[in-house]
Amino acid sequence: MANESRIDPWSSDQSTDYGRIIEQFGLGTVDPNDLPNPGMLHRRGIVFAHRDLDVVVGCIERSEAFGVLTGLMPSGRMHLGHSMVIEQAKWFQQQGADITVTVADLEALATRGTSLTKGRETAIQEYVHNYAAMGLEPSSTNVYFQSSRPAVQRLAFSLGRRTNLSEFEAIYGFAGETNLAHVQAPLVQVGDIVHPQMDEYGGLRPIVVPVGVDQDPHIRLTRDITQKTNWFNVKPRKSGGLTVALSVQDDNSAEFGVTANGSIDRGARDSLFNRMESGLRDIGFSDIHGNPKHGTMDVPGATQSDRYKIRSLMLGMERSMGGMGLMPPCSTYHRFAVGMNGGKMSSSKPETTIFMDDGIEEMSKKVKRALSGGQPTVEEHRRLGGDTSKDVAYQYLQFFFENDDKILEDVRRDYQSGRLLAGDIKQICIDSASEWLIELKDKRDQWEGRLDEFLAPDAI
Ligand code: TRP
């Protein structure tokens, strides 16, 4: 299909046709006005899309528990591109979230041959150190390693039963020659994403995963798999309201009153329906119509915004009956910051990005060489103005270094009107970036030797 694009977490090209991605994959769009205390990335449209973010916003508004799950591949050095999900995690944390950080050491071992020892060292010294410096709160942050959390690996195995190679082919474009490491890694990642909902890791609550849009295939896979495990589906009812429908599976047939020969055990089914009905009454619904034979229960008065409430109730009930009771993860997507030469940002090409520990001189050199949106001559520039959609220095102020919207707006206006020259805007970027890097280094120094505070008990 010529018009369809696959977004691929391993591809080196990066689609930046965000409008098409939203449409093709059915993402929601982020409106900063719908968020409490929107952060800089929201206000500037950099976090542009989501799945089920309204669920998280509801938790924030009602001061209910929710979590963030983010992950890192412990290879190479941390750079600005990596900082965007941490900025978001920090924002969620400020709104009440607990944070779980996956060190994808098994994935790095499988896909890159990084030893677990080396992975651990890189994860702590390079990534956790910078996360601490960026301001994550240790008291509600838990960093763990895939290799030392068996619950994650067990989930990868048991949830693997809910997918197959055809789905991997459709989602990731895998074919016969695909290395099996690339089959294993996404399954472990599904385990990473859902495990914070388990009782031992915080319990049933929404988990939001902030990612670059190239990682959406993992989110889709996880959402698809979790929904397949659900014992109850909550869906819109044709003539208004919501319907709860049983999903009969091998592991729930006894509880659902389905006998070995497939007939319905009326007693068991009726007692299930009584429990469902009293649960729904407890959370405030009174007009309830059960159809035990069809395995459905209609709640005509429920609105779309009651869906989360009813879903949570049913997941809790599923758990009490022995099911996993998993919520599909929520997600947010950020735009990619452009590489310094106008192409893709890449750790393997140091000139395309700024590393968290770049010296001021190195950084200045990169900014000076960066792709400019200035005109070829000063005369033309004064007349036509600079192009902020191309100018890397401007975009780095916008994505990373200038927190103040008013100052950024002044810079934009003055650059576009030609008052600021390309060299001027680069100098402004260098000044802000210097301040940013120096502060980060100070904070790193303060955290030196104390990074254990961020590690989960099984990571120490
Ligand atoms: N696959 C991610 C990467 O390549 C790392 C990762 C593993 C991850 N588990 C995760 C990211 C869970 C987000 C959520 O960087």
XYZ file of C-alpha atoms and ligand atoms in Angstrom:
475
model
C 0.000 0.000 0.000
C 1.784 3.033 -1.281
C 0.180 5.400 1.156
C 0.678 3.438 4.309
C 3.819 3.848 6.255
C 5.061 1.521 8.885
C 6.693 3.183 11.810
C 9.566 1.080 12.810
C 11.461 1.294 16.096
C 14.617 -0.006 14.421
C 14.594 1.924 11.196
C 17.132 4.639 10.595
C 14.746 6.832 8.696
C 12.317 8.808 10.656
C 8.924 9.840 9.435
C 8.078 13.348 10.516
C 4.732 13.512 8.789
C 3.000 13.748 12.144
C -0.440 14.512 10.757
C -0.418 11.315 8.756
C 0.859 9.273 11.679
C -1.989 10.540 13.854
C -4.520 9.610 11.239
C -3.058 6.272 10.244
C -2.589 4.942 13.746
C -5.631 6.578 15.307
C -3.781 8.641 17.900
C -5.452 11.369 19.922
C -4.080 14.888 19.651
C -2.787 16.769 22.675
C -4.444 20.069 23.506
C -2.443 21.806 26.249
C -5.646 23.496 27.433
C -6.977 20.110 28.528
C -3.978 19.536 30.803
C -3.482 20.769 34.350
C -0.264 22.880 34.512
C 0.864 22.054 30.973
C 4.629 21.768 30.686
C 6.900 23.438 28.154
C 6.760 20.452 25.781
C 2.946 20.474 25.841
C 2.611 24.224 25.438
C 4.858 24.145 22.379
C 3.115 21.257 20.655
C 6.211 19.052 20.983
C 4.225 16.404 22.837
C 1.634 16.211 20.102
C -0.265 12.932 20.348
C -1.429 10.280 22.789
C -3.441 7.190 23.515
C -5.852 7.372 26.472
C -4.174 10.410 28.021
C -7.640 11.470 29.233
C -7.515 8.500 31.628
C -4.358 9.923 33.191
C -5.717 13.454 33.264
C -8.755 12.089 35.136
C -6.428 10.554 37.733
C -4.582 13.842 38.121
C -7.839 15.726 38.577
C -9.174 13.251 41.146
C -5.753 12.790 42.840
C -5.838 9.080 42.090
C -2.775 6.914 41.681
C -1.174 6.495 38.276
C 2.289 5.569 37.128
C 4.808 6.301 34.397
C 6.888 3.606 32.814
C 9.883 4.559 30.764
C 12.838 2.581 29.551
C 16.356 3.023 28.355
C 18.722 1.008 26.295
C 21.985 1.044 28.239
C 24.281 1.703 25.333
C 26.215 4.789 24.360
C 25.960 8.235 25.848
C 22.832 10.089 26.836
C 22.012 13.035 24.595
C 19.309 15.654 24.180
C 17.059 13.284 22.244
C 16.880 11.018 25.278
C 16.045 13.885 27.596
C 12.568 14.460 26.189
C 10.893 11.447 27.787
C 12.556 12.309 31.093
C 11.223 15.864 30.900
C 7.786 14.319 30.459
C 8.253 11.761 33.223
C 9.252 14.596 35.525
C 6.118 16.519 34.610
C 3.909 13.477 35.319
C 5.749 12.969 38.603
C 4.991 16.556 39.575
C 1.306 15.810 38.887
C 1.391 12.815 41.238
C 2.763 9.869 39.277
C 5.153 7.246 40.508
C 7.927 6.459 38.029
C 9.274 3.073 36.996
C 12.396 3.059 34.836
C 13.314 -0.046 32.866
C 16.956 -0.659 32.165
C 16.615 -2.755 29.028
C 19.750 -4.767 29.730
C 18.308 -7.975 28.274
C 17.317 -6.109 25.140
C 20.808 -4.592 24.863
C 22.339 -8.026 25.354
C 20.080 -9.608 22.741
C 20.119 -6.883 20.101
C 23.569 -5.346 20.591
C 25.632 -7.889 22.473
C 26.139 -5.549 25.438
C 27.123 -7.606 28.491
C 24.894 -7.291 31.548
C 27.820 -5.928 33.563
C 28.596 -3.249 31.024
C 24.886 -2.475 30.614
C 24.536 -1.929 34.338
C 27.500 0.402 34.503
C 26.301 2.483 31.546
C 22.739 2.602 32.865
C 23.737 3.972 36.232
C 26.659 6.227 35.406
C 25.260 7.635 32.204
C 21.479 7.494 32.360
C 20.330 7.322 35.991
C 22.926 9.945 36.835
C 21.481 12.364 34.302
C 17.869 11.514 35.224
C 18.738 12.475 38.779
C 20.365 15.679 37.574
C 17.326 16.521 35.459
C 15.230 16.473 38.606
C 13.415 13.162 38.937
C 12.421 12.679 42.568
C 14.066 9.559 44.012
C 11.330 8.849 46.575
C 8.824 7.907 43.867
C 11.254 6.616 41.235
C 12.212 2.970 40.852
C 14.893 1.916 38.416
C 15.046 -1.810 37.710
C 16.911 -4.151 35.401
C 15.069 -6.502 33.065
C 17.554 -9.214 33.953
C 16.861 -9.071 37.671
C 13.088 -8.815 37.668
C 11.697 -12.316 36.984
C 8.113 -11.017 37.109
C 8.793 -9.106 33.885
C 10.251 -12.135 32.184
C 7.358 -14.321 33.323
C 4.922 -11.824 31.853
C 6.864 -11.857 28.584
C 6.416 -15.601 28.406
C 2.791 -15.787 29.448
C 1.690 -12.808 27.339
C 3.610 -14.193 24.372
C 0.800 -16.706 24.090
C -1.512 -13.877 23.043
C 0.332 -12.977 19.865
C 1.999 -14.685 16.925
C 4.466 -14.143 14.112
C 1.806 -12.794 11.763
C 1.056 -10.002 14.182
C 4.769 -9.254 14.497
C 5.012 -9.205 10.729
C 2.124 -6.752 10.493
C 3.332 -4.491 13.288
C 7.087 -4.560 12.821
C 7.552 -5.841 9.280
C 9.410 -8.944 10.439
C 10.184 -11.652 7.935
C 12.031 -14.933 7.746
C 15.478 -13.431 8.185
C 14.529 -11.375 11.251
C 16.855 -12.119 14.123
C 15.031 -13.711 17.026
C 16.474 -11.130 19.389
C 14.031 -8.744 17.728
C 11.171 -11.082 18.540
C 12.202 -11.526 22.157
C 12.879 -7.888 22.929
C 9.364 -6.571 22.202
C 7.840 -9.332 24.328
C 10.041 -8.451 27.275
C 9.091 -4.841 26.659
C 5.418 -5.778 26.908
C 6.307 -7.246 30.305
C 8.100 -4.007 31.229
C 5.111 -1.894 30.321
C 2.387 -3.879 32.093
C 4.173 -5.139 35.204
C 3.821 -1.955 37.321
C 0.097 -2.780 37.473
C 0.773 -6.003 39.320
C -0.040 -6.000 43.006
C 3.638 -6.319 44.014
C 4.591 -3.298 41.891
C 1.960 -0.770 42.846
C -1.267 -2.459 41.830
C -4.029 -1.716 39.363
C -3.676 1.831 38.079
C -3.166 3.524 34.722
C 0.391 3.461 33.432
C 1.474 6.045 30.897
C 4.459 5.515 28.640
C 5.973 8.659 27.105
C 7.800 7.775 23.889
C 8.960 9.034 20.527
C 6.438 8.165 17.885
C 8.754 5.510 16.426
C 8.062 3.430 19.548
C 4.308 3.313 18.992
C 4.432 -0.233 17.554
C 5.425 -1.467 21.026
C 2.514 0.409 22.554
C 0.071 -1.015 20.028
C 1.342 -4.522 20.630
C 1.035 -4.107 24.396
C -2.446 -2.640 24.210
C -3.565 -5.369 21.877
C -2.196 -8.144 24.067
C -3.575 -6.743 27.330
C -7.012 -6.344 25.801
C -6.930 -9.971 24.692
C -6.349 -11.076 28.267
C -9.296 -9.101 29.668
C -12.170 -11.162 31.028
C -14.655 -8.323 30.608
C -14.941 -5.901 27.724
C -16.573 -2.540 28.257
C -17.896 -1.130 25.019
C -20.392 1.403 23.743
C -23.938 0.046 23.647
C -25.667 0.427 20.311
C -28.645 2.316 21.660
C -26.650 4.458 24.104
C -24.761 3.785 27.312
C -22.196 1.056 27.830
C -22.214 -2.724 27.758
C -20.045 -5.071 29.781
C -19.463 -8.262 27.819
C -17.877 -11.453 29.121
C -14.874 -12.731 27.213
C -14.873 -16.456 27.866
C -11.365 -17.920 27.871
C -9.754 -21.168 29.004
C -8.728 -19.730 32.329
C -12.099 -18.254 33.271
C -14.648 -20.742 31.993
C -15.357 -22.154 35.444
C -15.917 -18.696 36.990
C -18.000 -17.699 33.977
C -20.257 -20.749 34.234
C -19.193 -22.434 31.023
C -19.104 -26.188 31.417
C -16.748 -28.614 29.703
C -19.289 -29.380 26.984
C -19.861 -25.686 26.326
C -23.272 -25.355 27.953
C -24.003 -22.679 30.516
C -24.183 -23.502 34.205
C -27.063 -21.213 35.179
C -26.209 -21.138 38.857
C -22.616 -20.060 38.308
C -23.537 -17.550 35.620
C -26.293 -16.010 37.744
C -24.046 -15.594 40.725
C -21.422 -13.905 38.516
C -24.084 -11.554 37.193
C -25.229 -10.742 40.698
C -21.693 -9.793 41.638
C -21.313 -7.650 38.538
C -24.599 -5.931 39.204
C -23.848 -5.184 42.833
C -20.409 -3.864 41.846
C -22.014 -1.510 39.361
C -24.551 -0.378 41.965
C -21.738 0.324 44.394
C -20.150 2.753 41.973
C -23.434 4.554 41.406
C -25.382 2.925 38.576
C -28.941 1.776 39.100
C -30.381 1.122 35.658
C -28.701 -2.204 34.860
C -29.889 -4.930 32.519
C -28.129 -8.271 32.648
C -28.505 -10.883 29.974
C -26.731 -13.879 31.511
C -27.378 -16.086 28.507
C -25.668 -13.664 26.114
C -23.018 -12.814 28.672
C -23.735 -9.092 28.523
C -24.783 -6.470 31.000
C -26.136 -3.167 29.709
C -25.777 0.106 31.571
C -27.847 2.503 29.442
C -27.193 5.509 31.678
C -23.401 5.228 31.523
C -21.578 7.835 29.474
C -18.344 7.475 27.571
C -16.558 9.149 30.483
C -17.819 6.418 32.838
C -15.937 3.876 30.798
C -12.754 4.119 32.832
C -14.676 3.754 36.097
C -16.509 0.654 34.892
C -13.388 -0.816 33.329
C -11.465 -0.422 36.597
C -14.296 -2.096 38.482
C -14.287 -5.043 36.086
C -10.506 -5.381 36.154
C -10.624 -5.483 39.944
C -13.314 -8.139 39.772
C -11.254 -10.115 37.260
C -8.300 -10.026 39.649
C -10.429 -11.185 42.569
C -11.396 -14.198 40.459
C -7.815 -15.072 39.534
C -7.322 -13.172 36.270
C -4.517 -10.699 35.536
C -6.810 -7.680 35.236
C -4.542 -5.599 32.988
C -5.271 -2.114 31.738
C -3.941 -1.174 28.326
C -1.095 1.332 28.735
C -1.667 5.011 27.984
C 0.981 6.795 25.937
C 2.193 10.179 24.794
C 4.283 10.941 21.726
C 6.810 13.648 21.171
C 8.117 15.111 17.952
C 11.725 14.404 17.169
C 14.190 17.203 17.608
C 16.083 17.715 14.391
C 19.754 16.707 14.254
C 22.199 19.598 14.324
C 22.952 19.242 10.630
C 19.257 19.163 9.743
C 19.142 15.370 9.433
C 18.470 12.756 12.076
C 19.887 13.002 15.568
C 22.036 9.972 16.235
C 24.341 8.890 19.057
C 26.694 7.299 16.588
C 27.199 10.696 14.900
C 28.294 13.016 17.719
C 28.093 16.083 15.487
C 24.313 15.607 15.123
C 23.427 16.129 18.779
C 24.554 17.536 22.122
C 25.479 15.011 24.778
C 24.506 15.616 28.384
C 28.176 15.887 29.338
C 29.473 17.826 26.337
C 31.816 20.617 27.360
C 30.837 24.204 26.606
C 33.412 24.459 23.869
C 32.271 21.297 22.140
C 28.663 22.400 22.337
C 29.483 25.886 21.006
C 31.327 24.403 18.077
C 28.359 22.208 17.207
C 25.887 25.083 17.451
C 28.090 27.290 15.285
C 28.195 24.604 12.609
C 24.504 23.755 12.903
C 22.058 24.173 10.051
C 20.918 27.773 9.940
C 17.676 29.331 8.791
C 19.433 32.573 7.929
C 19.533 34.142 4.478
C 22.700 34.025 2.329
C 23.551 37.706 2.843
C 22.963 40.144 5.666
C 21.083 42.419 3.329
C 18.675 39.635 2.335
C 18.354 38.499 5.921
C 17.335 41.983 7.099
C 14.773 42.066 4.307
C 13.391 38.494 4.416
C 14.116 37.381 7.969
C 15.256 34.008 9.250
C 13.436 30.706 8.821
C 12.686 29.254 12.260
C 11.302 26.057 10.764
C 14.802 25.258 9.535
C 17.016 26.936 12.087
C 18.519 24.418 14.504
C 19.611 26.984 17.101
C 16.044 28.288 17.307
C 14.587 24.802 17.547
C 16.980 23.802 20.316
C 15.904 26.833 22.303
C 12.321 25.741 21.729
C 12.796 22.041 22.525
C 15.380 22.214 25.283
C 17.052 25.351 26.474
C 14.585 28.244 26.765
C 11.938 27.586 29.354
C 10.338 31.007 29.190
C 7.650 31.253 26.488
C 7.813 35.034 26.405
C 11.557 35.118 25.774
C 11.260 32.431 23.126
C 8.493 34.368 21.437
C 10.626 37.546 21.374
C 13.487 35.615 19.806
C 11.177 34.144 17.190
C 9.707 37.515 16.280
C 13.079 39.220 16.072
C 14.612 36.452 14.025
C 11.723 36.210 11.597
C 11.686 39.956 11.139
C 15.380 39.983 10.311
C 16.405 41.961 13.383
C 18.391 39.033 14.724
C 20.981 37.544 12.405
C 21.801 33.838 12.146
C 24.933 34.410 14.212
C 22.935 36.247 16.879
C 20.472 33.434 17.355
C 23.299 30.926 17.542
C 24.896 32.992 20.277
C 21.593 33.113 22.172
C 21.369 29.334 21.880
C 24.984 28.904 23.034
C 24.353 31.109 26.070
C 21.222 29.236 27.132
C 22.745 25.840 26.406
C 25.832 26.748 28.455
C 23.705 27.627 31.419
C 21.708 24.407 30.971
C 24.772 22.168 30.689
C 26.568 23.795 33.606
C 23.546 23.419 35.844
C 23.156 19.807 34.786
C 26.802 19.121 35.581
C 26.430 20.742 39.017
C 23.432 18.557 39.733
C 25.284 15.476 38.500
C 28.099 16.280 40.887
C 25.610 16.618 43.738
C 24.175 13.177 43.000
C 27.546 11.465 42.692
C 27.641 8.444 45.002
C 23.934 8.675 45.882
C 22.348 7.080 42.842
C 21.233 4.028 44.814
C 18.347 6.179 46.009
C 16.799 5.735 42.584
C 17.249 1.983 42.385
C 14.521 -0.509 43.222
C 15.414 -3.049 45.941
C 15.973 -5.750 43.307
C 18.409 -3.482 41.444
C 20.869 -2.904 44.256
N 13.182 -0.531 23.417
C 13.607 0.658 24.088
C 14.792 1.294 23.333
O 15.225 0.782 22.334
C 14.030 0.368 25.509
C 12.891 -0.103 26.354
C 12.745 -1.344 26.906
C 11.743 0.643 26.723
N 11.598 -1.404 27.600
C 10.966 -0.224 27.528
C 11.315 1.942 26.455
C 9.760 0.189 28.033
C 10.088 2.351 26.970
C 9.316 1.485 27.745
O 15.269 2.327 23.728
